[in-house]
Amino acid sequence: MKHNLLIVVLCIFSTIHSQNCKYTFIGEIMDFHDATPMSGATVYIETLNSYTTGDINGKFSIKNLCNGKLVLVISHVGCETKRIDVDIVGDTYEKISMEHHLEELDEVSLQNKGNKTTKTAQETVIKDNVLKRYSSLSLGDALKEVAGISSINTGSTIVKPMINGLHSSRILILNNSVRLQDQEWGIEHAPNIDINSANQISVIKGAGALAYGGDAIGGVVVINSSKVIRKDTLYGRTILGGQTNGRGYNISSTVNKNYNSGWFAQVQGSYRKNGDFKAPDYNLTNTGLDSKGLTTRFGKNKFQSGFEVYYSYLKNEIGILGASHIGSVFDLERAINLGQPSIRRAFSYDINAPKQDITHHLAKVSYYKRFSNFGKVTFQYDYQNNKRLEFDVRIGDRRNIPAIDLTLQTHTVLADANLDANLNRKFNFGIMGRYQDNFANPDTGVRRLIPDYNKYDFGVYTTTEWRLNNDLILDAGIRYDFNRFDAKKFYRKSRWEERGYDVDFSDIIIDETPTQFLTNPVFDYHNISASVGAKYYLNDKSYLIGNYALSSRPPNASELFSDGLHHSAARFELGDIRFDKEISNRVSASYNYNTSKFNLVTEIFYNRISDYIYLKPFAFIPTTRGPFPLWEYQQADAELFGIDVNTSYDVTNNWQWQNKTAFIKGYDLKNDIPLIDLPAFNTMNQITYNNKAWCNFSASIKSEWVFEQNEFPDFNFEITDALTSEKREIDISTPPPAYHLLHFYSEATFSFGEKSNLNVALGINNLFDTSYRNYLNQLRFFADDLGRNVTLQIQFNY
Amino acid sequence: MNTKTLNLKTMKINYLNSNLMKTSKLFLSALFCLTLITSCSDDDDPEAVLEEELITNVTLTFVNDADATDIVVMTSVAPDGQDGASIEDVTGSFTAGATYALTLSILNAEDPNDPEDVLNEDIIKEADEHFFTYAVSGGINLTMSRDGDDIDGADSNKLGVNTTWVAGAVSTGNVQIKLIHLPEGADDSDEFGSVTGGSEDLNITFTSVEIQ
């Protein structure tokens, strides 16, 4: 009886059911970004466990459906598979958007090539697997992987990247889409970047990337965090390293948590420390380093919209070679003649004056949304706080008070629209506003090197990229920037008159003390920058790139206001508030040739800079410390040109040869002299053996050959020893001789299960403990560069 | 169907425009607020810094042990301290055969109303980090010695603030005084003194010094 009832009920139920199951669902699959129909998509009807396919118009239909929920899983070549729920209420129609240009829209990172941010600029990408080798070093060291990139150093821990002979304010560094604002005007101010937070670094020579700024006369460095993966996963990486030279050690750890829903979070921390480094023949006393970094970010990353909150913290305490603190030109002369540092102590981790203590905070929030048949709109706000303390050799209670205490705060808002509905005609436009506040703490008891100032920047830009046919891509861009400096600076009355400002700027004096004027210089700069380029594929193996960039850089705070003693150089450095902007016209061409075995990149450039600003000696004054040279920033037209070549050849499957060569010349056209601090001709050869079967083993020998710079300006000066009336020349110009170094590197990766592996790397830098000095090291007058360094690094991926 | 898509498209564009407008309005007002906040909070003038480690006036006063009116004064005045030009001057002349006691004065007189005694406040307080050296040249017959009560300076050498000078035969020449901060090595065995390393805080030569 019971059974019968059940059967009856079931029958009625199923009759009702079958009665209503006659509806049709029509789906139309279209491309999200340009709203065109997509044909040939596979549709899996999960609820029915059956398949169908979209027709040529992107349409498909499913018949005999009941009211209720329908789950569809749609996949298409090149698309992210999409799973949707459809409510069937009678006959139902629904539009389904898919995106099948993820690659072109920079959504998917190409595993092997790396993601370039420009099409026609001379851009090179340094990837994760190379960057990891620099875990215990700095950004400037890692960038030297690229031919034509060198660095200007103060010792071996303050490393500033130099792109085709230009550095500091002429290079724009972008950290996770935030333009780094860290008082980059100073030659001893290394970029505040923790190399361990970078997943990929792009180096763009010249000012081709206008969206980032119009003043990158030298180039742009783009540092990116890892791409967010949209799947449920937890992974991480820990690096442990040790180095014999400086008895250094470093640890860095990253943990990522990602969700299929697009939510993600990442935490990365690193710490590195070393004590006094060693040149082959002596200790480099007071060259220790203590560096702490923390980076964290979270957000949601969906195809159509997303946001990110990012924060990074970096604190560096950097010792500067003790012997480089000098008081007079006689001290400098003695240091040069001595040939080794005057202070040589036993090894120590202690960091004493002279030293730098720099803290950099960077916080960013960004939001983006993609609109169908339009493109992507991004908003970003970022805040940076850069605190720079420089401790000098002082006496008494002042010992613990920094001689330089600067705090630079920067707020930036950015809006950017990227119109990529038509992949053959992309447009990008944006607007940027920035406010900067520099505070020079008067408690130092030393007159401010850089004054208090407010700076206002405003920029608008538009760029476009046209794919004319399969072989030719054109791009162009234009940008306008407005900059205003509003400073409050004290001038010694004597300096005010020496500079002739009493004639030209008497109206900016707002107050005075018995010995000083307080002035309020307000300067506005209008800058136009532009670029145009073409990329032409000659065949499937090779292409040509041509690019022209106009860029314009207003003078920086140092070039305008600098007024003080540069200790390690025993000279005064004076700025000039009359300066106008620098304007650069750069033309470049590249030839790329690629086969599976052979790879060649040749890049040439010519950069003509009007009103190029650089430091040049101009006078001598007698002081209570003897004669002292005065150096002032001057403006002169200049030209730079050069060629960078990168070649690699797979001799066999296991043996590879690589060469990187760079050659550059630069001249001051007004004074008809070579430019100072240009890298000499250098060539790097590397032979690598690798064998995938032996746990991905590889070993390489690298030869680094740096020639002597034979063209340099003669800024030598003659001093008269008042005691003996003897005249002596101080040779500060002659570059050190050429040198050749050999480096060894080997690594192997051991897998544990599917997701974990352990990479062990052993390296020996300066294999033969060769003594050498580098022309581009500001401390070359005082000491040799580093001797042999054996490094061991263990990387655990999990 | 076609009209439907078209309508949808227009709607989407409208929606897009309004959305863009909303966000750009938000953006502009944020920019405006930012400028407002920062420009209001920043109208204070910075305070002047009076250099603390400046030496503007160096005076060497030699007084004849036998005749307190026989004085030779050597002055070096640098109004901007080490950052600017200095002017040296010598008044008086040494008497042949006489013995002189040298008194040093080292001041920071950037604020003329409140000069700072750098010698006593800074140098002597940190005598172990400092060392004075002297030198003569050009044929002047001057010898010197560091007094028994001179203060101990770097490497337990006598600092060189209390010294005695003996003028020999009639002659003319130069006298030099140097102050070295943190010398690596100091040696006063020849009385004039010599160092290795360190940085020179003073290096002044007085010319045309006379013994009559």
XYZ file of C-alpha atoms in Angstrom, chain A residues 58-639:
582
model
C 28.624 32.194 -31.746
C 25.144 30.827 -31.151
C 24.055 27.540 -29.699
C 20.781 26.170 -28.472
C 19.767 23.554 -25.965
C 16.313 22.142 -26.423
C 13.808 20.348 -24.196
C 14.790 22.083 -21.032
C 12.761 22.345 -17.865
C 12.460 25.462 -15.791
C 15.275 25.617 -13.286
C 18.971 26.013 -13.076
C 21.318 25.147 -15.920
C 25.054 25.012 -15.443
C 27.202 25.635 -18.512
C 30.959 25.343 -18.836
C 32.170 27.158 -21.925
C 35.628 26.810 -23.301
C 37.337 28.260 -26.333
C 40.877 28.151 -27.618
C 42.927 30.895 -25.992
C 40.239 31.744 -23.471
C 39.905 31.242 -19.808
C 37.207 28.580 -19.348
C 34.001 30.078 -18.039
C 31.386 28.429 -15.822
C 27.964 30.092 -15.647
C 24.603 29.414 -14.052
C 21.529 30.120 -16.157
C 17.999 30.308 -14.779
C 15.648 28.759 -17.277
C 12.262 30.423 -17.180
C 10.436 29.422 -20.316
C 12.400 29.957 -23.537
C 15.519 31.774 -22.515
C 18.160 33.792 -24.328
C 21.467 34.863 -22.851
C 24.526 36.613 -24.063
C 27.791 35.149 -22.852
C 30.992 37.157 -22.965
C 34.305 35.420 -23.330
C 37.730 36.999 -23.584
C 40.063 35.385 -26.021
C 42.787 38.008 -26.247
C 44.200 37.510 -22.800
C 47.668 37.406 -24.198
C 47.356 40.632 -26.126
C 45.746 42.297 -23.130
C 48.723 41.400 -20.951
C 46.604 39.099 -18.862
C 48.702 36.026 -19.386
C 52.422 36.110 -18.937
C 54.323 34.355 -21.637
C 56.440 31.818 -19.885
C 59.493 32.119 -22.052
C 59.618 35.595 -23.437
C 58.621 37.718 -20.477
C 56.199 40.564 -20.849
C 57.465 43.643 -22.579
C 55.691 46.868 -21.784
C 56.591 48.613 -25.029
C 56.584 47.629 -28.678
C 59.164 49.838 -30.371
C 61.497 50.820 -27.553
C 64.797 49.119 -26.788
C 63.446 46.995 -23.999
C 64.956 43.980 -22.270
C 63.227 41.818 -19.697
C 65.053 40.215 -16.794
C 63.074 37.314 -15.458
C 62.632 35.666 -12.124
C 65.147 32.868 -12.753
C 67.913 35.417 -13.338
C 66.799 37.848 -10.634
C 67.050 35.190 -7.963
C 70.832 35.200 -8.411
C 70.845 38.774 -7.149
C 68.947 38.038 -3.942
C 71.911 39.189 -1.850
C 72.705 42.148 -4.097
C 70.898 45.207 -5.385
C 68.754 46.378 -8.267
C 71.741 48.127 -9.855
C 73.702 44.874 -9.898
C 70.869 42.900 -11.477
C 70.289 45.433 -14.261
C 73.840 44.920 -15.491
C 72.509 41.684 -16.999
C 71.465 43.911 -19.901
C 74.063 45.072 -22.439
C 74.466 48.849 -22.228
C 73.420 49.038 -18.581
C 76.171 49.838 -16.149
C 76.114 51.341 -12.706
C 77.607 54.261 -10.898
C 78.693 53.125 -7.465
C 79.707 54.528 -4.134
C 81.464 51.487 -2.761
C 79.839 48.165 -3.550
C 76.488 48.517 -1.785
C 75.359 51.892 -3.156
C 74.704 50.962 -6.751
C 72.834 53.302 -9.085
C 71.748 51.986 -12.452
C 73.113 53.783 -15.510
C 71.363 53.367 -18.842
C 73.421 54.254 -21.915
C 75.593 56.577 -19.838
C 72.797 58.377 -17.969
C 71.730 57.943 -14.358
C 69.961 59.456 -11.323
C 67.128 61.828 -12.258
C 67.396 60.793 -15.896
C 66.190 57.304 -15.057
C 62.680 56.628 -13.992
C 62.088 53.614 -11.778
C 58.627 52.163 -11.551
C 57.989 49.830 -8.646
C 54.741 47.904 -9.090
C 53.308 50.816 -11.175
C 54.448 53.464 -8.688
C 57.090 55.917 -9.793
C 59.798 55.736 -7.168
C 60.343 59.081 -5.430
C 63.381 58.616 -3.258
C 65.632 61.632 -3.717
C 67.184 60.029 -6.748
C 69.039 63.262 -7.580
C 72.037 62.210 -5.504
C 74.840 60.143 -6.954
C 75.137 58.272 -3.640
C 71.412 57.651 -3.389
C 70.742 54.098 -4.462
C 67.190 53.216 -5.496
C 65.095 52.003 -2.574
C 64.082 48.696 -4.049
C 64.272 45.278 -2.469
C 65.303 43.106 -5.381
C 63.587 40.145 -3.701
C 60.190 41.770 -4.157
C 60.613 41.827 -7.926
C 59.385 39.023 -10.115
C 60.329 40.583 -13.407
C 62.247 43.709 -14.367
C 62.038 45.496 -17.689
C 64.707 47.925 -18.768
C 63.647 50.414 -21.415
C 66.440 52.475 -22.936
C 65.352 56.017 -23.702
C 62.069 57.765 -23.033
C 59.795 55.513 -25.110
C 57.398 54.677 -22.302
C 55.546 57.993 -22.056
C 52.778 56.688 -19.807
C 55.292 56.524 -16.996
C 56.770 59.995 -17.406
C 58.205 62.354 -19.965
C 61.541 63.054 -18.318
C 63.230 59.666 -18.624
C 66.046 60.929 -20.829
C 68.126 57.895 -19.885
C 65.459 55.257 -19.629
C 62.863 53.478 -17.573
C 63.143 50.533 -15.219
C 59.846 48.726 -14.670
C 59.725 46.404 -11.676
C 56.771 44.056 -11.483
C 55.501 41.778 -8.777
C 54.377 38.325 -9.766
C 51.224 37.936 -11.860
C 48.170 36.927 -9.940
C 47.013 33.388 -10.726
C 43.279 32.810 -10.622
C 43.106 29.434 -8.947
C 42.936 28.040 -5.443
C 46.504 27.642 -4.461
C 49.047 28.376 -1.790
C 52.670 28.592 -2.740
C 55.866 30.171 -1.584
C 59.580 30.523 -1.920
C 62.389 30.874 0.577
C 65.936 31.877 -0.265
C 68.855 31.476 2.111
C 72.257 32.739 1.149
C 75.730 33.235 2.485
C 78.737 35.065 1.092
C 82.356 34.799 2.207
C 83.331 38.357 1.311
C 81.859 40.567 3.987
C 80.678 37.414 5.808
C 77.229 38.254 4.518
C 74.019 36.341 4.862
C 70.552 36.877 3.522
C 67.124 35.388 3.838
C 64.050 36.118 1.808
C 60.662 34.473 1.924
C 57.476 34.887 -0.088
C 54.096 33.310 0.522
C 51.191 33.622 -1.922
C 47.590 32.642 -1.385
C 45.292 32.729 -4.390
C 41.671 31.859 -4.930
C 39.719 30.852 -7.976
C 37.447 33.791 -7.253
C 40.312 36.162 -8.009
C 41.176 37.049 -4.432
C 44.865 37.013 -3.704
C 47.308 37.882 -0.969
C 51.083 37.937 -0.843
C 53.613 38.572 1.886
C 57.315 38.850 1.267
C 60.045 39.650 3.726
C 63.781 39.807 3.398
C 66.779 40.544 5.512
C 70.379 40.835 4.522
C 73.491 41.759 6.352
C 77.163 41.915 5.736
C 80.169 43.272 7.548
C 83.272 44.881 6.129
C 84.037 43.755 2.602
C 87.516 42.819 1.545
C 89.589 43.919 -1.409
C 92.244 41.363 -2.379
C 94.882 43.051 -0.198
C 93.005 44.687 2.667
C 89.752 45.047 4.526
C 87.406 47.789 3.409
C 86.638 49.111 6.842
C 83.120 50.356 7.489
C 81.461 48.924 4.396
C 78.822 46.886 6.242
C 75.166 46.796 5.332
C 71.965 45.992 7.155
C 68.836 45.793 5.040
C 65.282 44.869 5.989
C 62.399 44.692 3.587
C 58.732 43.821 3.791
C 56.226 43.787 0.969
C 52.616 42.826 1.235
C 49.685 43.038 -1.110
C 46.195 41.736 -1.459
C 43.244 42.324 -3.683
C 40.930 40.824 -6.178
C 41.936 40.166 -9.725
C 39.139 39.283 -12.097
C 39.182 39.768 -15.804
C 36.549 42.480 -15.744
C 37.583 44.326 -12.630
C 39.898 44.179 -9.716
C 41.748 46.096 -7.087
C 45.030 45.900 -5.281
C 46.334 47.236 -2.001
C 50.105 47.231 -1.870
C 52.564 48.246 0.789
C 56.311 47.962 0.896
C 58.848 48.927 3.493
C 62.589 49.046 3.125
C 65.177 50.092 5.655
C 68.824 50.218 4.715
C 71.734 51.074 6.934
C 74.786 51.391 4.753
C 78.343 52.006 5.912
C 80.578 54.096 3.679
C 84.284 53.324 3.476
C 85.830 55.067 6.513
C 88.899 56.250 4.644
C 86.757 58.221 2.206
C 85.948 60.840 4.812
C 88.468 63.554 4.104
C 88.781 67.199 5.039
C 90.965 68.881 2.461
C 92.488 68.475 -0.974
C 95.734 67.540 0.770
C 93.910 64.619 2.333
C 92.648 63.670 -1.118
C 96.157 63.903 -2.526
C 97.508 61.700 0.265
C 94.726 59.158 -0.284
C 95.513 58.937 -4.001
C 99.244 58.605 -3.352
C 98.818 56.061 -0.572
C 97.090 53.705 -2.997
C 95.148 51.988 -0.256
C 92.654 53.195 2.341
C 94.222 54.958 5.316
C 91.812 53.198 7.680
C 92.242 49.421 7.630
C 90.869 47.520 10.602
C 90.058 43.935 11.464
C 86.747 42.624 10.143
C 83.642 43.904 11.867
C 79.897 43.999 11.353
C 79.795 47.462 12.961
C 78.516 50.311 10.850
C 79.885 53.668 11.961
C 79.894 57.126 10.433
C 80.064 57.926 7.591
C 76.892 55.987 6.951
C 73.423 56.272 5.500
C 70.214 55.221 7.145
C 67.312 55.253 4.731
C 63.720 54.235 5.256
C 61.257 54.049 2.412
C 57.547 53.368 2.701
C 55.386 52.870 -0.357
C 51.642 52.362 -0.211
C 49.355 52.001 -3.185
C 45.726 51.325 -3.896
C 44.558 50.696 -7.409
C 41.339 49.706 -9.072
C 40.602 48.705 -12.625
C 37.570 47.869 -14.616
C 37.252 46.518 -18.098
C 34.331 47.625 -20.239
C 33.061 45.500 -23.045
C 33.910 46.817 -26.481
C 35.932 49.627 -24.921
C 38.947 48.733 -22.828
C 40.371 49.013 -19.374
C 40.248 51.943 -16.976
C 42.628 52.121 -14.028
C 42.732 54.437 -11.041
C 45.619 54.571 -8.673
C 46.656 56.492 -5.602
C 50.047 56.069 -4.028
C 51.929 57.534 -1.127
C 55.652 57.369 -0.526
C 57.668 58.443 2.451
C 61.419 58.552 2.044
C 63.539 59.393 5.044
C 67.218 59.849 4.410
C 69.657 60.233 7.273
C 73.342 60.654 6.540
C 75.707 60.442 9.458
C 78.992 62.190 9.108
C 82.155 61.953 11.165
C 81.300 64.442 13.897
C 82.383 65.120 17.434
C 80.802 65.133 20.879
C 77.063 64.764 21.265
C 76.600 65.560 17.604
C 78.023 62.157 16.743
C 74.547 60.645 16.856
C 72.853 63.482 15.022
C 72.723 63.047 11.265
C 74.338 65.731 9.131
C 71.600 65.278 6.547
C 68.031 64.603 7.617
C 65.572 64.802 4.745
C 62.014 63.557 4.557
C 60.371 63.444 1.164
C 56.668 62.668 1.015
C 54.891 62.084 -2.260
C 51.217 61.668 -3.095
C 50.235 60.662 -6.608
C 46.875 60.092 -8.238
C 46.641 58.521 -11.624
C 43.843 57.670 -14.021
C 44.522 55.682 -17.129
C 42.269 54.398 -19.891
C 43.498 51.744 -22.242
C 41.251 51.380 -25.268
C 41.975 47.980 -26.707
C 38.621 47.000 -28.225
C 40.348 46.991 -31.562
C 43.572 45.122 -31.070
C 45.004 46.652 -34.222
C 44.374 50.223 -33.047
C 45.030 50.560 -29.354
C 44.781 53.886 -27.596
C 45.915 54.768 -24.147
C 45.374 58.032 -22.344
C 45.849 59.156 -18.823
C 46.173 61.963 -16.368
C 48.447 62.268 -13.353
C 48.648 64.634 -10.388
C 51.415 64.644 -7.829
C 52.237 66.596 -4.732
C 55.583 66.409 -3.021
C 56.795 67.822 0.249
C 60.458 67.856 1.163
C 61.421 68.667 4.712
C 65.021 69.294 5.724
C 65.302 68.954 9.473
C 67.200 71.942 10.933
C 68.213 69.970 14.053
C 71.209 68.608 12.189
C 73.272 71.680 13.040
C 74.496 71.634 9.459
C 73.160 74.023 6.854
C 70.633 72.330 4.617
C 72.073 70.754 1.509
C 68.603 70.671 -0.068
C 65.979 73.181 1.098
C 62.396 72.643 2.174
C 60.213 72.601 -0.889
C 56.827 71.710 -2.237
C 56.595 70.361 -5.722
C 53.486 70.045 -7.844
C 53.388 67.897 -10.942
C 50.612 67.432 -13.404
C 50.734 65.311 -16.514
C 48.491 64.202 -19.368
C 49.457 61.717 -22.007
C 48.129 59.717 -24.867
C 49.761 56.873 -26.704
C 48.602 54.707 -29.533
C 49.656 51.459 -31.101
C 48.679 50.457 -34.627
C 49.165 47.065 -36.108
C 49.046 47.885 -39.807
C 49.553 44.345 -40.973
C 51.197 41.199 -39.721
C 54.642 42.643 -40.340
C 54.369 46.221 -39.191
C 53.493 47.812 -35.872
C 53.597 51.566 -35.347
C 53.333 53.406 -32.090
C 53.303 57.031 -31.087
C 52.671 59.088 -28.017
C 52.646 62.593 -26.689
C 52.731 63.897 -23.165
C 52.577 67.247 -21.419
C 53.924 67.805 -17.918
C 53.755 70.791 -15.676
C 56.103 71.055 -12.701
C 56.234 73.696 -10.024
C 58.944 74.028 -7.420
C 58.025 76.171 -4.433
C 61.064 76.267 -2.158
C 62.124 78.098 0.966
C 65.860 78.313 0.988
C 68.431 80.095 3.096
C 71.377 81.527 1.230
C 74.512 82.818 2.861
C 74.731 86.464 1.852
C 78.209 85.874 0.462
C 76.991 82.966 -1.703
C 73.960 84.992 -2.839
C 76.296 87.644 -4.196
C 78.880 85.216 -5.551
C 76.112 83.575 -7.627
C 74.962 87.009 -8.811
C 71.462 86.391 -7.469
C 71.404 89.851 -5.899
C 71.007 91.207 -9.420
C 68.505 88.716 -10.802
C 66.482 87.475 -7.859
C 66.309 90.264 -5.275
C 62.503 89.999 -5.327
C 62.412 86.483 -3.880
C 63.999 87.404 -0.540
C 61.347 87.094 2.155
C 63.405 87.386 5.328
C 66.971 87.814 6.511
C 69.279 87.053 9.430
C 72.626 88.822 9.994
C 74.372 86.339 7.681
C 71.653 84.719 5.593
C 68.737 85.511 3.301
C 65.584 83.447 3.378
C 64.277 83.212 -0.158
C 61.163 81.793 -1.754
C 62.002 80.657 -5.264
C 58.957 79.489 -7.235
C 59.714 77.988 -10.609
C 57.336 76.587 -13.212
C 58.349 74.234 -15.998
C 56.287 73.166 -18.992
C 57.481 70.026 -20.673
C 56.435 68.351 -23.884
C 57.572 64.871 -24.643
C 56.737 62.645 -27.575
C 57.729 59.397 -29.170
C 57.131 57.580 -32.412
C 58.335 54.160 -33.414
C 57.957 51.236 -35.765
C 58.560 47.525 -35.539
C 58.914 45.670 -38.808
C 59.190 41.916 -39.161
C 61.628 41.131 -41.968
C 60.750 37.441 -41.789
C 59.811 34.996 -39.081
C 63.334 35.091 -37.669
C 64.160 38.745 -37.544
C 62.722 42.188 -37.034
C 63.812 45.795 -37.056
C 62.829 48.495 -34.588
C 63.173 52.218 -35.068
C 62.238 54.795 -32.482
C 62.453 58.521 -31.926
C 61.820 60.043 -28.518
C 61.680 63.639 -27.424
C 61.885 64.081 -23.686
C 62.180 67.009 -21.397
C 63.430 67.014 -17.815
C 63.173 69.956 -15.427
C 66.225 70.511 -13.181
C 66.075 68.596 -9.901
C 66.386 69.985 -6.378
C 70.088 69.312 -6.280
C 70.848 70.990 -9.598
C 68.885 74.063 -8.556
C 69.724 74.441 -4.894
C 72.799 72.377 -4.024
C 75.126 74.395 -1.824
C 77.558 72.438 0.260
C 80.563 70.290 0.804
C 80.877 66.892 -0.818
C 83.051 65.140 1.731
C 84.543 62.202 -0.107
C 85.368 64.378 -3.114
C 86.758 67.337 -1.120
C 84.819 69.890 -3.120
C 81.915 72.294 -2.880
C 78.974 71.663 -5.144
C 76.807 74.560 -6.167
C 73.470 74.544 -7.938
C 72.017 77.297 -10.053
C 68.433 78.531 -9.870
C 68.661 79.964 -13.380
C 68.548 76.532 -14.962
C 66.030 75.659 -17.583
C 64.941 72.154 -18.504
C 67.029 69.618 -20.363
C 65.630 68.479 -23.702
C 66.668 65.212 -25.266
C 66.190 64.000 -28.826
C 66.991 60.326 -29.056
C 66.877 58.154 -32.132
C 67.454 54.456 -31.892
C 67.375 51.372 -34.057
C 67.525 47.700 -33.213
C 67.952 44.525 -35.175
C 66.787 41.225 -33.698
C 67.551 37.838 -35.133
C 66.197 34.712 -33.547
C 66.478 31.041 -34.334
C 66.217 28.138 -31.971
C 70.002 28.106 -31.636
C 71.161 31.614 -32.367
C 69.952 34.875 -30.950
C 71.240 38.345 -31.753
C 70.093 41.747 -30.517
C 71.875 44.824 -31.798
C 70.852 48.216 -30.500
C 72.240 51.566 -31.587
C 71.269 55.001 -30.394
C 72.076 58.675 -30.750
C 70.977 61.002 -27.977
C 71.304 64.769 -28.409
C 70.620 66.652 -25.189
C 70.172 70.414 -25.106
C 71.131 72.117 -21.859
C 72.481 68.919 -20.338
C 73.176 69.606 -16.655
C 76.333 68.298 -15.056
C 78.913 69.157 -12.406
C 82.090 70.826 -13.540
C 84.908 72.527 -11.633
C 85.071 76.283 -12.142
C 87.072 77.968 -9.410
C 89.334 77.600 -6.444
C 89.043 79.338 -3.126
C 91.506 79.572 -0.237
C 89.880 78.336 2.950
C 90.939 77.489 6.467
C 91.360 73.952 5.154
C 93.674 75.048 2.405
C 92.663 75.550 -1.209
C 89.277 74.135 -2.138
C 87.796 73.471 -5.574
C 84.322 74.785 -6.333
C 82.244 72.674 -8.675
C 79.055 74.015 -10.108
C 76.262 72.498 -12.118
C 76.479 73.821 -15.639
C 74.308 73.489 -18.702
C 75.819 72.580 -22.033
C 74.567 70.852 -25.151
C 75.715 67.257 -25.197
C 75.544 64.178 -27.355
